Amino acid sequence: MNGRIVVAVIITSGIILPALIRWLIKGPSQTRATISYVGSHEDIGGTLYPTYLFPQENIVPWRSNSEENVYAIERDGDRYYGEDGYVLFATRFSFPDANAGPAPNAAIEELPRHGHLSSSRDYPTIASLPSFVNHWDVLCTRMAGGWSYALVDDPRSQHGERRNTFDGKNYPVKNSTNATSVVPYLKIGILDGPDMKGDAPELGVKCDRWSFTVGSGVPKRFRVGVMTDGLDNVDVSPGQVFLKHVGGVERGSKILAPNRFVDMSFFDVAGASPGDTFVIVAAPGPKQVGAGVSGVSFDVLEE
């Protein structure tokens, strides 16, 4: 077994991960949760090669109201992804040069600890998960951040109307004097590398990336979005993503065509019960050597 994988297992087992234990040993599911693939929103906003110097341009509008966000759940006129929760991995924010970062501006080898937002001060994982998600786990052995990846809406500040008034610290309501053509942004990172079972994308196989376990109050139906692509190298973007119910069904997306534009693929979950665990899985394309996942969104569907 790869030494790095052994270390990762020791680290995680040392802090007792109930969801991970269920993921490893759970038998056939006793619930009837179903998963359906809804579709993929490719090339969100048509954004490519962001402007890293102020005023930043080509910020992916995944959290900005748009009729193009066809898989969003419209509420009170809002139409953006992740209204009920989100997580973005290994992010980076710097201003006024969005591409600045501490050396090495590259891979982050530490495995994030369960329940903590990040193991890296400079590349934090940010999360605001739904109340019905009571456990989550990183199931791979590597993060990467700080490379020349896409800039996306910062979900902590941008959600709904796009005001274009960000000045690096504040995001005031737009008026006749403060428009900057910038919205709050983050540079995305990825979860990548071998997973805890030893599967690695360079071997051309599917790899686990991240899991979540639902608890009390889980809705009858909810939608999960998986953010991919938008990287500086298409070789590390997956050719397909999957959502797996541990002990139950697995559904895959369409075959994706990485091109450095950000994509999101969506799956609907119905009939989940407290204790059910779901895993985000990524597979490399025929010419890919990585299968990086940048984030996950959650939206509750009407009953």
XYZ file of C-alpha atoms in Angstrom:
303
model
C 0.000 0.000 0.000
C 1.206 3.491 -0.773
C 2.802 5.070 2.302
C 0.928 8.315 1.932
C -2.374 6.460 1.884
C -1.440 4.593 5.071
C -0.737 7.893 6.819
C -4.060 9.288 5.675
C -5.941 6.320 7.109
C -4.124 6.606 10.422
C -4.837 10.325 10.662
C -8.517 9.968 10.003
C -9.077 6.902 12.132
C -7.399 8.675 15.016
C -10.188 11.205 15.245
C -13.063 8.709 14.880
C -15.080 9.356 11.747
C -18.512 7.743 12.039
C -19.379 8.467 8.409
C -16.089 7.048 7.144
C -16.562 3.887 9.215
C -20.031 3.458 7.710
C -18.557 4.065 4.254
C -16.023 1.280 4.786
C -18.189 -1.395 6.406
C -21.833 -0.661 5.712
C -23.688 -3.530 4.095
C -26.683 -3.438 1.758
C -28.825 -0.375 2.328
C -31.958 -0.773 4.388
C -33.436 2.395 2.901
C -34.859 3.081 -0.523
C -32.998 6.227 -1.442
C -32.885 6.818 -5.166
C -30.497 8.949 -7.199
C -31.168 10.392 -10.631
C -28.816 12.362 -12.852
C -30.509 15.641 -13.789
C -27.997 17.197 -16.175
C -24.804 19.236 -16.394
C -24.510 22.996 -16.702
C -21.351 23.295 -18.754
C -19.225 26.414 -19.269
C -21.077 28.439 -16.634
C -21.165 32.062 -17.661
C -18.892 31.335 -20.620
C -16.004 32.282 -18.336
C -12.409 31.466 -19.260
C -9.006 32.970 -18.427
C -10.114 35.325 -15.648
C -8.516 38.716 -15.205
C -6.465 38.332 -12.039
C -5.644 42.050 -11.622
C -8.235 44.568 -10.448
C -10.852 44.979 -11.789
C -11.223 41.205 -11.931
C -13.365 39.951 -14.796
C -14.801 36.607 -15.910
C -15.900 35.561 -12.427
C -18.038 32.426 -12.725
C -21.642 33.430 -11.811
C -22.735 30.215 -10.084
C -24.177 32.262 -7.193
C -25.600 35.083 -9.321
C -29.198 35.154 -10.505
C -29.449 34.003 -14.096
C -31.974 32.212 -16.269
C -28.974 30.276 -17.591
C -28.722 28.523 -14.210
C -31.294 26.027 -15.443
C -30.738 23.507 -12.638
C -31.181 26.069 -9.846
C -34.315 25.978 -7.685
C -36.013 29.338 -8.181
C -37.281 30.951 -4.989
C -38.611 34.484 -4.673
C -36.998 35.407 -7.972
C -33.569 34.033 -7.016
C -31.980 31.546 -9.402
C -28.523 30.480 -8.261
C -26.913 27.253 -7.100
C -26.443 26.113 -3.518
C -29.282 28.017 -1.867
C -29.356 25.435 0.929
C -25.653 24.731 1.281
C -22.257 24.465 -0.346
C -18.614 23.551 0.098
C -15.606 24.796 -1.913
C -12.262 23.035 -1.453
C -8.783 24.577 -1.108
C -9.833 28.089 -2.087
C -7.582 31.107 -2.365
C -8.349 34.830 -2.080
C -5.870 37.602 -2.714
C -6.387 41.223 -3.738
C -5.681 43.228 -5.841
C -3.810 40.437 -7.675
C -6.103 37.414 -7.517
C -3.267 35.168 -8.690
C -0.886 36.011 -5.842
C -0.163 33.340 -3.281
C 2.430 32.064 -0.847
C 5.138 29.748 -2.102
C 4.841 27.030 -3.035
C 1.858 28.139 -5.057
C 0.966 24.547 -5.732
C -0.036 21.261 -4.125
C -1.255 20.937 -0.541
C -0.512 17.451 0.698
C -2.154 17.562 4.119
C -5.425 15.711 4.420
C -8.203 17.963 5.798
C -9.544 16.743 9.123
C -13.172 15.803 9.449
C -15.315 18.591 10.830
C -12.648 21.246 10.261
C -12.981 23.661 7.382
C -9.382 23.216 6.272
C -5.936 21.971 7.147
C -4.442 24.939 5.303
C -4.554 28.545 6.443
C -3.686 29.863 2.984
C -6.045 27.595 1.041
C -9.139 27.233 3.219
C -12.037 24.969 2.439
C -15.208 26.954 3.067
C -18.517 25.310 3.864
C -22.059 26.185 4.819
C -23.776 22.836 4.800
C -27.495 22.159 5.178
C -28.750 21.369 8.662
C -29.647 17.849 7.509
C -25.979 17.040 6.736
C -24.449 15.949 10.039
C -21.135 14.421 8.909
C -18.744 14.914 6.017
C -15.394 13.405 5.102
C -12.633 13.966 2.580
C -11.932 10.595 0.973
C -8.833 11.420 -1.046
C -5.221 12.114 -0.107
C -4.444 15.381 -1.852
C -5.699 18.937 -2.266
C -4.347 21.446 -4.753
C -4.817 25.194 -4.664
C -3.288 28.449 -5.761
C -2.717 27.543 -9.373
C -4.166 29.702 -12.158
C -7.642 28.256 -11.718
C -10.982 29.959 -12.322
C -12.391 32.732 -10.161
C -15.925 32.024 -8.935
C -18.540 33.899 -6.918
C -17.671 33.824 -3.213
C -20.815 32.157 -1.844
C -20.426 33.845 1.541
C -21.173 37.250 0.008
C -22.563 36.744 -3.470
C -25.998 35.127 -3.610
C -28.702 36.559 -5.791
C -28.510 39.915 -7.528
C -25.031 40.664 -8.896
C -24.193 44.177 -7.725
C -20.627 44.599 -9.082
C -19.458 46.774 -6.177
C -16.708 44.726 -4.500
C -13.611 46.712 -3.480
C -11.529 43.897 -1.992
C -13.081 44.096 1.491
C -16.598 45.473 1.280
C -19.622 44.716 -0.878
C -21.946 47.713 -0.520
C -25.279 48.104 -2.246
C -24.788 49.580 -5.698
C -25.294 53.297 -6.183
C -24.218 55.864 -8.766
C -20.667 56.140 -7.407
C -19.413 52.761 -6.234
C -19.733 50.348 -9.176
C -16.407 48.506 -9.686
C -17.521 45.745 -12.106
C -16.268 43.217 -9.543
C -18.209 40.813 -7.316
C -16.741 38.945 -4.307
C -14.676 36.072 -5.657
C -12.576 33.082 -4.705
C -10.077 31.114 -6.732
C -11.118 27.466 -6.750
C -8.974 24.521 -5.661
C -9.508 20.791 -6.007
C -9.643 17.485 -4.176
C -7.528 15.078 -6.199
C -4.990 12.261 -5.970
C -5.520 8.659 -4.853
C -8.456 7.882 -2.624
C -8.314 5.969 0.645
C -8.893 2.661 -1.109
C -5.776 3.236 -3.203
C -7.617 3.989 -6.437
C -5.798 6.703 -8.380
C -6.928 8.691 -11.437
C -3.666 8.046 -13.282
C -4.696 4.383 -13.287
C -7.799 5.311 -15.268
C -10.266 4.298 -12.538
C -13.029 6.010 -10.579
C -11.880 7.638 -7.319
C -13.804 8.716 -4.227
C -13.517 12.397 -3.397
C -15.903 13.483 -0.630
C -18.795 12.039 1.348
C -21.666 13.392 3.404
C -24.111 11.723 5.768
C -27.661 12.930 6.275
C -29.363 13.106 9.645
C -32.679 14.176 11.103
C -34.740 16.550 9.044
C -33.461 15.239 5.724
C -35.938 16.396 3.064
C -37.789 13.978 0.830
C -35.901 15.304 -2.196
C -32.765 17.371 -2.594
C -30.332 18.220 -5.391
C -26.548 17.840 -5.244
C -24.301 19.728 -7.654
C -20.651 18.825 -8.289
C -18.279 21.551 -9.522
C -15.454 20.541 -11.892
C -13.181 21.937 -14.626
C -12.102 25.602 -14.697
C -8.488 24.563 -14.059
C -5.227 25.583 -15.696
C -4.804 22.139 -17.229
C -7.605 20.018 -18.669
C -5.603 16.882 -17.856
C -6.561 17.108 -14.169
C -10.304 17.606 -14.723
C -12.577 14.540 -14.606
C -14.307 13.130 -17.641
C -17.306 12.037 -15.557
C -18.647 12.431 -12.025
C -20.906 10.181 -9.959
C -23.038 10.267 -6.839
C -23.064 6.992 -4.900
C -25.384 5.930 -2.091
C -23.251 3.736 0.171
C -24.809 0.285 0.139
C -27.202 1.370 -2.603
C -27.277 2.834 -6.077
C -24.771 4.934 -8.013
C -25.522 7.313 -10.871
C -23.099 8.970 -13.267
C -23.173 12.218 -15.211
C -22.860 12.550 -18.953
C -19.347 12.335 -20.340
C -17.773 15.731 -19.760
C -15.332 17.502 -22.054
C -12.863 19.502 -19.922
C -11.980 22.826 -21.533
C -11.060 25.132 -18.605
C -14.631 26.454 -18.319
C -16.348 25.613 -15.012
C -19.014 22.867 -15.137
C -21.537 21.661 -12.586
C -23.292 18.278 -12.735
C -26.510 17.707 -10.796
C -28.105 14.699 -9.119
C -31.449 14.442 -7.336
C -31.733 12.310 -4.207
C -35.154 11.073 -3.077
C -36.216 8.989 -0.100
C -33.008 9.310 1.940
C -33.155 8.357 5.619
C -31.068 9.539 8.588
C -27.743 7.717 8.558
C -27.522 7.390 4.775
C -24.105 8.269 3.378
C -23.454 9.551 -0.141
C -20.099 9.749 -1.936
C -18.919 12.099 -4.676
C -16.881 10.044 -7.146
C -14.833 11.260 -10.121
C -13.379 9.407 -13.083
C -10.634 10.631 -15.410
C -11.313 10.934 -19.116
C -9.365 8.870 -21.660
C -6.479 11.356 -21.727
C -6.760 12.711 -18.171
C -4.289 11.989 -15.367
C -6.368 13.632 -12.633
C -9.986 13.876 -11.547
C -10.261 17.019 -9.445
C -13.487 18.162 -7.775
C -13.768 21.802 -6.678
C -17.032 21.987 -4.772
C -20.517 20.721 -3.992
C -23.876 22.509 -3.809
C -27.139 21.560 -2.085
C -30.682 22.620 -2.981
C -33.869 21.293 -1.407
C -36.584 20.374 -3.900
C -40.250 21.056 -3.348
C -42.187 18.080 -2.060
